[in-house]
Coordinates of C-alpha atoms and ligand atoms in Angstrom, one line a residue:
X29 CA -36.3 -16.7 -16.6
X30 CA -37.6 -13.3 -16.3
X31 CA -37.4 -11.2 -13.7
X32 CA -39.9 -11.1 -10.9
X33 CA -42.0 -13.6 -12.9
X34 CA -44.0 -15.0 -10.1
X35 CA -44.9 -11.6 -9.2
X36 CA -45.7 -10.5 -12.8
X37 CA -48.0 -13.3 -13.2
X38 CA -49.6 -12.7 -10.1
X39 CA -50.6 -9.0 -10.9
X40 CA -51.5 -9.7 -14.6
X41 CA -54.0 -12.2 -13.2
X42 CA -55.3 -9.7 -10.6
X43 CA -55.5 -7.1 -13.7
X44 CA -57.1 -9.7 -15.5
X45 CA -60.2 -9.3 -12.7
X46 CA -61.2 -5.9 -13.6
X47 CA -61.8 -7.1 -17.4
X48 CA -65.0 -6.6 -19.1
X49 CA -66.6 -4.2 -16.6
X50 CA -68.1 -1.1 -18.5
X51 CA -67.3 0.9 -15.2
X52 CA -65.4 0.5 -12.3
X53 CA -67.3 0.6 -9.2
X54 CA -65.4 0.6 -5.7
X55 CA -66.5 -3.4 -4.8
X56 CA -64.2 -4.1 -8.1
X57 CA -61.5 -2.1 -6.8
X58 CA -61.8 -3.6 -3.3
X59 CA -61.6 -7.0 -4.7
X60 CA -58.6 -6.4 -7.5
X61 CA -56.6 -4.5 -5.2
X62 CA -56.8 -7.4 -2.5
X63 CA -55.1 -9.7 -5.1
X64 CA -52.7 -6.9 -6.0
X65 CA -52.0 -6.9 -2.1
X66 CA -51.2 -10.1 -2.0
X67 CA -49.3 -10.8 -4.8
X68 CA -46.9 -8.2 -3.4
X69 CA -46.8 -10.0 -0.1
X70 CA -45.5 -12.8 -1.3
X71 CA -42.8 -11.1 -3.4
X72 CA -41.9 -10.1 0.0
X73 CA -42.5 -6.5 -0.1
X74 CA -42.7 -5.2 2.8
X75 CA -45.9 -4.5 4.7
X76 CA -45.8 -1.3 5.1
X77 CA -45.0 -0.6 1.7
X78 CA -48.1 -3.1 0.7
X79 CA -50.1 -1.0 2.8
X80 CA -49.5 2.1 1.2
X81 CA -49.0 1.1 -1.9
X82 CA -52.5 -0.4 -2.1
X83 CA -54.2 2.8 -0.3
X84 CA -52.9 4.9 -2.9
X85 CA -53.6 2.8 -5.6
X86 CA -57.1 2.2 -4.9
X87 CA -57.7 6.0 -4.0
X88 CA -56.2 7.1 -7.6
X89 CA -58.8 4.3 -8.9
X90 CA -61.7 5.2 -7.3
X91 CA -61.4 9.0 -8.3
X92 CA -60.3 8.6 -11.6
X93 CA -62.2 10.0 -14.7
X94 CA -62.9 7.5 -16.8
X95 CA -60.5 7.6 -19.7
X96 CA -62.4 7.2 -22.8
X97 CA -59.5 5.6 -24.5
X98 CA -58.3 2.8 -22.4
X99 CA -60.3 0.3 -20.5
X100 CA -60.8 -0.9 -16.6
X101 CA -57.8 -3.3 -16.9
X102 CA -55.5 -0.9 -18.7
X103 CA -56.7 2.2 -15.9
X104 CA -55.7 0.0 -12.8
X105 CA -52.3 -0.9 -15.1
X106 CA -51.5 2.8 -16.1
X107 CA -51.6 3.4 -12.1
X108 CA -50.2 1.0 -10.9
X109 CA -47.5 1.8 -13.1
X110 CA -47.2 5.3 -12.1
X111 CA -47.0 4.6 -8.4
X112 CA -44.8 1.5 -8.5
X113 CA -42.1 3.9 -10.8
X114 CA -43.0 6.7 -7.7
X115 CA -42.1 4.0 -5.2
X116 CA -39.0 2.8 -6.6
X117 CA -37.5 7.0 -7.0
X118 CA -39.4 8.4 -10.0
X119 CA -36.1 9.4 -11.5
X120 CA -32.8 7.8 -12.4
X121 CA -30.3 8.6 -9.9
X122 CA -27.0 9.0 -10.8
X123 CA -23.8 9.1 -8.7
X124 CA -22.3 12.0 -7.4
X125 CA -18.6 13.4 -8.5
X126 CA -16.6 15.4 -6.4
X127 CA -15.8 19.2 -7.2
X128 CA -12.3 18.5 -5.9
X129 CA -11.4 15.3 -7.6
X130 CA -10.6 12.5 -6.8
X131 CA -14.5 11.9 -5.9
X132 CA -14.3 8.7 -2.9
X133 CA -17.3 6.0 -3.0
X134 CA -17.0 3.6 -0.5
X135 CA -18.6 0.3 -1.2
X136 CA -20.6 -1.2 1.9
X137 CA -22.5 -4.4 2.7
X138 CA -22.7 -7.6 4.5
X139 CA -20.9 -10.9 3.8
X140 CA -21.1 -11.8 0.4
X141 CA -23.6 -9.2 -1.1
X142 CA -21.1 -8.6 -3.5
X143 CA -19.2 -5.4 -2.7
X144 CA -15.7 -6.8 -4.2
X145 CA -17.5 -7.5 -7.8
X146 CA -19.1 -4.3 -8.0
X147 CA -15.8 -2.2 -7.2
X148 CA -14.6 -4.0 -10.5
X149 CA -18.1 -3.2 -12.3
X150 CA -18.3 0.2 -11.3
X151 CA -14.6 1.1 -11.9
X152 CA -15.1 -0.7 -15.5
X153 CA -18.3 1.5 -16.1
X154 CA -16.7 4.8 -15.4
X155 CA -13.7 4.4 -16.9
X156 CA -15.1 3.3 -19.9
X157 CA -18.3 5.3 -20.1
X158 CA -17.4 8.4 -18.3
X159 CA -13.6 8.3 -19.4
X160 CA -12.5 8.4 -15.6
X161 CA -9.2 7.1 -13.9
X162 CA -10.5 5.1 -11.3
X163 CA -8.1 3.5 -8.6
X164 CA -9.4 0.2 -6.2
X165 CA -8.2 0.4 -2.4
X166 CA -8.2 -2.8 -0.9
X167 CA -9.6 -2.7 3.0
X168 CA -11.0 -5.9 3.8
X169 CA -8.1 -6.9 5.8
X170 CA -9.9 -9.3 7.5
X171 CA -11.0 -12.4 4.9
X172 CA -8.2 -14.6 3.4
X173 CA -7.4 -13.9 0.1
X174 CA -10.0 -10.5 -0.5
X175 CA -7.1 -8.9 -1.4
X176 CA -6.1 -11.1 -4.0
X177 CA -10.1 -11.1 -5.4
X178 CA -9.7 -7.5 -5.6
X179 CA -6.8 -7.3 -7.8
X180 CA -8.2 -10.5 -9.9
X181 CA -11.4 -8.2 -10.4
X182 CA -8.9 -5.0 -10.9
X183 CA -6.8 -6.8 -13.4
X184 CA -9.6 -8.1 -15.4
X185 CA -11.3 -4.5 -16.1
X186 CA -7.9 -3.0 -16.3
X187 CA -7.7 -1.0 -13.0
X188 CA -5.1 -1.0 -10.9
X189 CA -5.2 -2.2 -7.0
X190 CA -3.9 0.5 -4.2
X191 CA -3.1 -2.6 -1.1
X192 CA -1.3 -2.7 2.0
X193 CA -0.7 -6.1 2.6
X194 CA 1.1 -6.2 6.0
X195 CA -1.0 -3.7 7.0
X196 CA -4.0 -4.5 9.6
X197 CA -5.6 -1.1 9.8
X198 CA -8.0 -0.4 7.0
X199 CA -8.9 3.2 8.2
X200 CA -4.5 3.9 7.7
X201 CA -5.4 1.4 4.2
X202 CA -8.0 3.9 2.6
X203 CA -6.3 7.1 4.0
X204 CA -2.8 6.1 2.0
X205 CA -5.0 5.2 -0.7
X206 CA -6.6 8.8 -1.3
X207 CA -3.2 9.6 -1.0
X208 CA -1.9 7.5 -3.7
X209 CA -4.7 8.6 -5.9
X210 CA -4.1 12.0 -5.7
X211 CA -0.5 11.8 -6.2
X212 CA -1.1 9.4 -9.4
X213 CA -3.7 11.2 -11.2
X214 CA -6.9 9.1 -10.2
X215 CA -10.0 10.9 -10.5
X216 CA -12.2 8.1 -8.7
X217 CA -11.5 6.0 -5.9
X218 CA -13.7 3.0 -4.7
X219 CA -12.7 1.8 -1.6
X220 CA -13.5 -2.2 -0.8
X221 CA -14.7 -2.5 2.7
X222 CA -15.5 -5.9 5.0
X223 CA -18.5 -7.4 5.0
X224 CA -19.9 -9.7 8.4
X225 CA -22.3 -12.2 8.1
X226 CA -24.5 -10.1 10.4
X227 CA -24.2 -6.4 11.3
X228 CA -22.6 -5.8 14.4
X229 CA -21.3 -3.2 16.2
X230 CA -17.2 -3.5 15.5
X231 CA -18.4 -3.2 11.2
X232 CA -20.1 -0.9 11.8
X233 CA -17.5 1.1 14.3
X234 CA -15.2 0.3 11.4
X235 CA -16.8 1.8 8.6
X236 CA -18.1 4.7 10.6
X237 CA -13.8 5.3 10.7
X238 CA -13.3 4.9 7.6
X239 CA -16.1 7.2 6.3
X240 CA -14.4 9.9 8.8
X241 CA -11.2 9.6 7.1
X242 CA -12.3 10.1 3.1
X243 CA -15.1 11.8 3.5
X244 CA -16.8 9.6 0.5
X245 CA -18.7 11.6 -2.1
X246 CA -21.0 8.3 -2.1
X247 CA -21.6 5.6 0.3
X248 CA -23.4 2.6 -1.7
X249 CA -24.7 -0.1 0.3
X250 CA -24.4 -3.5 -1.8
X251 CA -27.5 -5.3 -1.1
X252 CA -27.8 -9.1 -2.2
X253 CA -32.0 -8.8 -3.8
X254 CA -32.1 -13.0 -2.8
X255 CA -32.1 -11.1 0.9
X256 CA -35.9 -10.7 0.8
X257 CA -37.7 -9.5 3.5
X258 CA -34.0 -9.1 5.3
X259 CA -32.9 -6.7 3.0
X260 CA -35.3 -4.2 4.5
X261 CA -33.5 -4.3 7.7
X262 CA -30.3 -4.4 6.6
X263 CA -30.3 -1.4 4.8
X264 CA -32.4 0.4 7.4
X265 CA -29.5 -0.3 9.9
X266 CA -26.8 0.9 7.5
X267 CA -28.6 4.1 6.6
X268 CA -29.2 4.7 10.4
X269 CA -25.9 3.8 11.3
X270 CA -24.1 5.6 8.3
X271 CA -26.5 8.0 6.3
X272 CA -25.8 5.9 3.3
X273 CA -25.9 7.6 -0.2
X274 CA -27.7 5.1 -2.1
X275 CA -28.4 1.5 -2.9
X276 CA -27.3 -1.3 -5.4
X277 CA -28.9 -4.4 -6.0
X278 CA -27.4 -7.3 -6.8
X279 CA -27.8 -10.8 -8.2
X280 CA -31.4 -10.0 -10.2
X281 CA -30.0 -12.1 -12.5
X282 CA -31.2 -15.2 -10.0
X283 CA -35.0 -16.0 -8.9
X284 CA -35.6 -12.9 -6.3
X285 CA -38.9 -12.2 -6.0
X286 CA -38.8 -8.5 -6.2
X287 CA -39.5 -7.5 -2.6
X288 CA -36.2 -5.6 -2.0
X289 CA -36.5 -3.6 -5.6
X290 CA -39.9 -2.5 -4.2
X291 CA -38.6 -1.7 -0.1
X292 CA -35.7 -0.1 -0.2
X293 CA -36.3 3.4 -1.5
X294 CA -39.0 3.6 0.8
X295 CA -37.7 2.5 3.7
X296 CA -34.1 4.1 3.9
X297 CA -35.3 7.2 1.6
X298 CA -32.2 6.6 -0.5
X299 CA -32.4 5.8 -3.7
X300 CA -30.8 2.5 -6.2
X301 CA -28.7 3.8 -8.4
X302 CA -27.3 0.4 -9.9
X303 CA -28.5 -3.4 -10.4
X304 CA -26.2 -6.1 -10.8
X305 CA -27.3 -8.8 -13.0
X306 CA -24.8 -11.2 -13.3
X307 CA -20.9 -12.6 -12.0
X308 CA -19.2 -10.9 -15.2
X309 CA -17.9 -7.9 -14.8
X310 CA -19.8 -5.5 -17.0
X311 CA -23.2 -6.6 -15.7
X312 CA -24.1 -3.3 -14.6
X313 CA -27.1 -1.4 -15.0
X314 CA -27.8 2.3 -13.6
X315 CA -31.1 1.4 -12.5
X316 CA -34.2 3.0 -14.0
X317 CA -37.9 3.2 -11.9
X318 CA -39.9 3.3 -14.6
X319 CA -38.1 0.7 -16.7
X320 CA -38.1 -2.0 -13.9
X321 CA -41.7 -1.3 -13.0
X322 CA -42.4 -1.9 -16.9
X323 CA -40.2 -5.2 -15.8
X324 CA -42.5 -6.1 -13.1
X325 CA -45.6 -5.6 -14.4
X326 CA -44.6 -8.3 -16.9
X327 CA -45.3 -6.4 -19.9
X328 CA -41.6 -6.6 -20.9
X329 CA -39.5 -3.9 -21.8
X330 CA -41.5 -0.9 -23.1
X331 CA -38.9 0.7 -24.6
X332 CA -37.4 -2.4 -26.4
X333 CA -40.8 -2.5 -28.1
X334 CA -40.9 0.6 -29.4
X335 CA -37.1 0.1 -30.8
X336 CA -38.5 -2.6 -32.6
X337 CA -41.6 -0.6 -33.9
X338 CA -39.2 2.0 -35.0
X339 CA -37.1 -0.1 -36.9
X340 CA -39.4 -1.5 -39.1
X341 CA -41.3 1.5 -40.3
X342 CA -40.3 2.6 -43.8
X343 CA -37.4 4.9 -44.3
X344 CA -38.5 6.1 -47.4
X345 CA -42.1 6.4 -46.2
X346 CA -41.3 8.0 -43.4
X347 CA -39.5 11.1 -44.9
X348 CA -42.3 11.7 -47.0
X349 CA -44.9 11.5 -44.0
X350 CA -42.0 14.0 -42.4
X351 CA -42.5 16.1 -45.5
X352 CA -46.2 16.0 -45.3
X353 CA -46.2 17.3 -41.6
X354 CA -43.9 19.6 -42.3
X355 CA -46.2 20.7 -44.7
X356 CA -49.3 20.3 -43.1
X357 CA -50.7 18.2 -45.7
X358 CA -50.6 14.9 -43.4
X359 CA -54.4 13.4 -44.3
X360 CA -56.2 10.1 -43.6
X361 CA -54.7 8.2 -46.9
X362 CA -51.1 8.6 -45.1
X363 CA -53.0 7.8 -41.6
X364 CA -54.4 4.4 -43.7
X365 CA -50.5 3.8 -45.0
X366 CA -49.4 4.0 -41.8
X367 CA -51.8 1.4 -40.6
X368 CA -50.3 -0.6 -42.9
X369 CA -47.0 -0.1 -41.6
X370 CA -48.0 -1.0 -38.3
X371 CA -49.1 -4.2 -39.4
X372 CA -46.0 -4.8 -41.6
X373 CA -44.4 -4.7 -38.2
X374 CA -45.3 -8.4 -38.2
X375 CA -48.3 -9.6 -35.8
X376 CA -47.5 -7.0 -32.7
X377 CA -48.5 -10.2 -30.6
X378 CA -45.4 -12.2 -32.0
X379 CA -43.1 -9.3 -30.7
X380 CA -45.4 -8.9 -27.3
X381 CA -45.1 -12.6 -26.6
X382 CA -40.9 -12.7 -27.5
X383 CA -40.8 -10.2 -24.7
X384 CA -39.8 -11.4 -21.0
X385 CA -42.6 -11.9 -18.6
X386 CA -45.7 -10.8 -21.3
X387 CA -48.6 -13.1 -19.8
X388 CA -51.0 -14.2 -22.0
X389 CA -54.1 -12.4 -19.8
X390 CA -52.1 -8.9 -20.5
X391 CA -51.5 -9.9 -24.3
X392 CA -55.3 -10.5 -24.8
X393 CA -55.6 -6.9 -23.5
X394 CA -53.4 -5.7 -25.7
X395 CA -54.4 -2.5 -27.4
X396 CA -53.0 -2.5 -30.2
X397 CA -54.6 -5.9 -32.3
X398 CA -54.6 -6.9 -36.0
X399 CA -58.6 -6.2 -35.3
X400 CA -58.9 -3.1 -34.8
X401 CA -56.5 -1.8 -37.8
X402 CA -58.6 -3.7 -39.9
X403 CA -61.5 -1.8 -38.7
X404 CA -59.6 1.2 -39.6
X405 CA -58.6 0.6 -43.0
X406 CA -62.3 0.0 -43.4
X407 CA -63.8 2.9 -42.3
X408 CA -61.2 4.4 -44.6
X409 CA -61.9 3.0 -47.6
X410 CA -65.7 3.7 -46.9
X411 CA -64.9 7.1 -47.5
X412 CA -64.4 9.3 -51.3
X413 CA -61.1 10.2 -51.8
X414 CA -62.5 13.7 -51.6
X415 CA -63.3 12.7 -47.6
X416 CA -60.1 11.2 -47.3
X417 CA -58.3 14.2 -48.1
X418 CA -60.0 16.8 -46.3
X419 CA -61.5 15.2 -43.5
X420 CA -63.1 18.1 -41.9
X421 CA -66.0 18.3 -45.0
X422 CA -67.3 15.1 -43.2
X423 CA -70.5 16.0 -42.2
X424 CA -73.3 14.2 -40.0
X425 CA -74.8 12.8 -43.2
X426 CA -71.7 11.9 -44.8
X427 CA -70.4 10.1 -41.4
X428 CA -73.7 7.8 -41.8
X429 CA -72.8 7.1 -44.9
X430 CA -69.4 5.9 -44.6
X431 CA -70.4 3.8 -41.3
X432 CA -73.0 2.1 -43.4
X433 CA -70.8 1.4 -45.9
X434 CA -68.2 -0.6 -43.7
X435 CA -71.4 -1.9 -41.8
X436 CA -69.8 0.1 -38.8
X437 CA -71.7 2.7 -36.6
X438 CA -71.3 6.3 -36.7
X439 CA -69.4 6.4 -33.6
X440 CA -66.9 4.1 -34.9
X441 CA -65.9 6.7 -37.2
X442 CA -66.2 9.8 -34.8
X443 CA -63.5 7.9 -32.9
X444 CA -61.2 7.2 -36.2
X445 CA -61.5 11.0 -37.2
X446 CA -61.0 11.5 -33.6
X447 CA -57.9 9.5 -33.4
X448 CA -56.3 10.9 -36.5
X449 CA -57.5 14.3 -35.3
X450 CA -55.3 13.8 -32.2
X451 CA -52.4 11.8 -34.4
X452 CA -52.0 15.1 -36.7
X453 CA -51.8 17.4 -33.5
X454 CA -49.2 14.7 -31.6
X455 CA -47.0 15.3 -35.0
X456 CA -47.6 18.8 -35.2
X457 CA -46.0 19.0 -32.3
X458 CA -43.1 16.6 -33.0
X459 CA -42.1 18.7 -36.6
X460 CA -42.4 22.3 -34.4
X461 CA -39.6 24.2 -34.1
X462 CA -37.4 22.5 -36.6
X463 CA -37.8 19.5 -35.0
X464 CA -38.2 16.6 -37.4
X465 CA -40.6 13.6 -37.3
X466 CA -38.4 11.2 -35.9
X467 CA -40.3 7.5 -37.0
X468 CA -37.8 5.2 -38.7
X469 CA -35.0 7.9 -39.2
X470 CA -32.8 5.9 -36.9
X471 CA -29.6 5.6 -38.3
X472 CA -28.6 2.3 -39.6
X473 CA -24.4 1.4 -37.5
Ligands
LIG10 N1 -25.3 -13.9 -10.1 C1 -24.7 -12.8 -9.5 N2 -23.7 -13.1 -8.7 C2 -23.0 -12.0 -8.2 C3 -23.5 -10.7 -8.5 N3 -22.7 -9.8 -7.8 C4 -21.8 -10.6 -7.2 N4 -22.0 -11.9 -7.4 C5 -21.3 -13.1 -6.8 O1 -21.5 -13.1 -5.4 C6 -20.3 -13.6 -4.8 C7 -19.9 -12.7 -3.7 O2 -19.4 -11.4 -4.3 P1 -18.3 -10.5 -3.7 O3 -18.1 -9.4 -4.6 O4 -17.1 -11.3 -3.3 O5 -19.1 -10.1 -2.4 P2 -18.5 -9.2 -1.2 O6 -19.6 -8.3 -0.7 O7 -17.2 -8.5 -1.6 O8 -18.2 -10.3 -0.1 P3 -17.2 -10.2 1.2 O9 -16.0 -9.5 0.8 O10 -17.0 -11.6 1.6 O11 -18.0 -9.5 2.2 C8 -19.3 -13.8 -5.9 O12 -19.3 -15.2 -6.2 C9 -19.8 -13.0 -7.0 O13 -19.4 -13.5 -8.3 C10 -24.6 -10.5 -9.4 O14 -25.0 -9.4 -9.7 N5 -25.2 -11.6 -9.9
LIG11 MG1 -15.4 -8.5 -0.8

């Protein structure tokens, strides 16, 4: 099941209500954006957060100039795109290191939220990505057997366990630990704390002690995303109690509804900077705004779609278009060729429709349709070769001509030259400065 796929198909469908409107006038904002309210409602984002959201939203909407290119549906999208990537961070936040190694993150959280698992995942992601020495230090010295999980967890991504077992005091624990680390080389430590099934004051007292002691680089509160409307509170007492660094979300994998994804950052101020999705130990992801708002608003994975478009353009075909820019001689019979690419990408509604949590109102809107590259490749072929070489000798009569001649109006073809005016400037751009045309060149592993 997708992620957030109740709340996906609840914003597609109020998307869906600004279709067909030439214009949008402030009564179809009103009435969009209630449904858009209300879909995050009962995703259980907080109010607050709604509130805002929405008033921004609809401002942006109102005062928008009309974008020639896209339509009512796709303007409400592109903003509510922008602001629900603004929400989350804007920007990919990555953990801090230490100037004087070993950098300390201490892993917070209540009962459960999976602060034990994450050590492991963390300690496996920067030791193998980031070719650290990471050390666990075991201070839950309070649940049966957490010592054990830890080195279970430590074992499995090869990292060893720094443990005191007949030792009660897990401020003495993590002290000894940093200790350790520093005498063996480790330039990371992750320290495991307790979790309580609610926050009280003797945690909190706790961790405030051990914080003291290791003065952590990064303080990352594990947050379980089934929490819902909870995990608002929880991390806002956390933050308040211990000016937490940042935020990771856990069990996405499961049916959450999104409203913790969507709350934190703006209540605490503090950034996620990981999701977990899954029990296994390397289901880990630093977490990306503007990828998980393309998550949310159901339209899949952007970037996985334009992997996919990549792929299948031409190698061959694409040096020579590369040449072409390089050369300047890019005209409308490559522009028609790579028309034909794009449809050679197989029916882009096959790929939209493999992708998670693509609803069937957004895939109607879809730009992009088999339709309009027909229409294309007509106007094209309407024209002489002469025309299709050097566009710019296409003159009022001559445009009138070629639209009668694909039964099209003259408009229609002031947007193709239009288009292909603004396609030759976009790849201009991509060949300047000795950087080359990048479509398709992806090396084959
Ligand atoms: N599906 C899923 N399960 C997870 C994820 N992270 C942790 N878990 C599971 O959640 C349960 C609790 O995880 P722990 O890592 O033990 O949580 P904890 O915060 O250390 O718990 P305490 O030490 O009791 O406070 C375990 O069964 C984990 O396998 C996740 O991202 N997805
Ligand atoms: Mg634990």
């Amino acid at each position: 099941m997708a992620m957030f796929s109740s709340l996906s198909d609840k914003l597609g469908r109020a998307f869906s209500k600004f279709k067909n409107k030439g214009k949008l006038t402030e009564a179809d904002i009103k009435e969009g954006m209630r449904e858009i309210k209300l879909a995050l409602l009962e995703a259980d984002v907080n109010f607050k957060v709604v509130k805002d959201f929405v008033k921004i939203v609809s401002e942006r909407a109102v005062g928008q100039d009309v974008l020639e290119s896209l339509v009512p549906s796709q303007q409400i999208i592109k903003i509510v795109n922008e602001e629900l990537v603004a929400l989350m961070g804007g920007q990919e936040e990555r953990v801090r290191f230490s100037s004087r190694p070993p950098t300390v993150i201490m892993m917070v959280g209540l009962q459960g939220a999976g602060k034990t698992t994450h050590c492991g995942k963390l300690a496996n992601h920067f030791k193998t990505k980031f070719e650290k020495r990471p050390l666990l230090v075991a201070c839950d010295v309070y649940r049966p057997a957490a010592v054990k999980q830890l080195q279970v967890v430590g074992s499995q991504v090869g990292v060893p366990v720094f443990a005191m077992e007949d030792c009660k005091d897990p401020v003495e624990i993590a002290k000894a630990g940093i200790a350790h680390a520093k005498k063996y080389g480790h330039d990371m430590v992750f320290i495991d704390t307790a979790g309580r099934l609610h926050i009280d004051e003797a945690l909190m007292k706790e961790l405030q002690d051990i914080k003291e002691i290791t003065e952590p680089s990064e303080i990352l509160l594990t947050i379980d995303a089934m929490l819902g409307q909870d995990a608002v509170n929880v991390s806002k007492t956390f933050n308040d109690m211990l000016d937490i660094s940042g935020v990771i979300l856990t069990k996405l994998d499961g049916d959450t509804r999104g409203g913790a994804a969507l709350s934190v950052r703006y209540v605490t101020g503090k950034p996620i900077k990981f999701i977990g999705m899954g029990e296994k130990l390397d289901a880990l992801e630093p977490f990306h705004p503007d990828r998980m708002a393309s998550r949310i608003l159901g339209m899949g994975d952007m970037l996985t779609l334009i992997e996919k478009a990549q792929q299948s353009f031409d190698e061959k075909k694409a040096e020579e278009l590369e040449k072409k820019m390089r050369d300047s001689t890019f005209t409308l019979v490559d522009f028609l060729d790579q028309m034909d690419q794009v449809r050679n990408m197989g029916s882009i509604k096959d790929i939209l429709g493999m992708m998670p949590g693509v609803n069937s109102a957004a895939l109607a809107d879809a730009q992009i349709d088999d339709k309009q590259i027909d229409r294309v490749e007509a106007i094209i072929l309407s024209m002489t070769p002469q025309e299709r070489m050097k566009p710019q000798i296409i003159n009022a009569s001559r445009k009138k001509r070629i639209a009668d001649g694909c039964g099209m109006k003259v408009e229609d073809v002031n947007r193709l030259l239009k288009q292909f005016e603004q396609s030759q400037k976009m790849m201009k751009q991509l060949t300047k400065g000795g950087k080359r045309f990048g479509f398709g060149r992806r090396k084959k592993h």
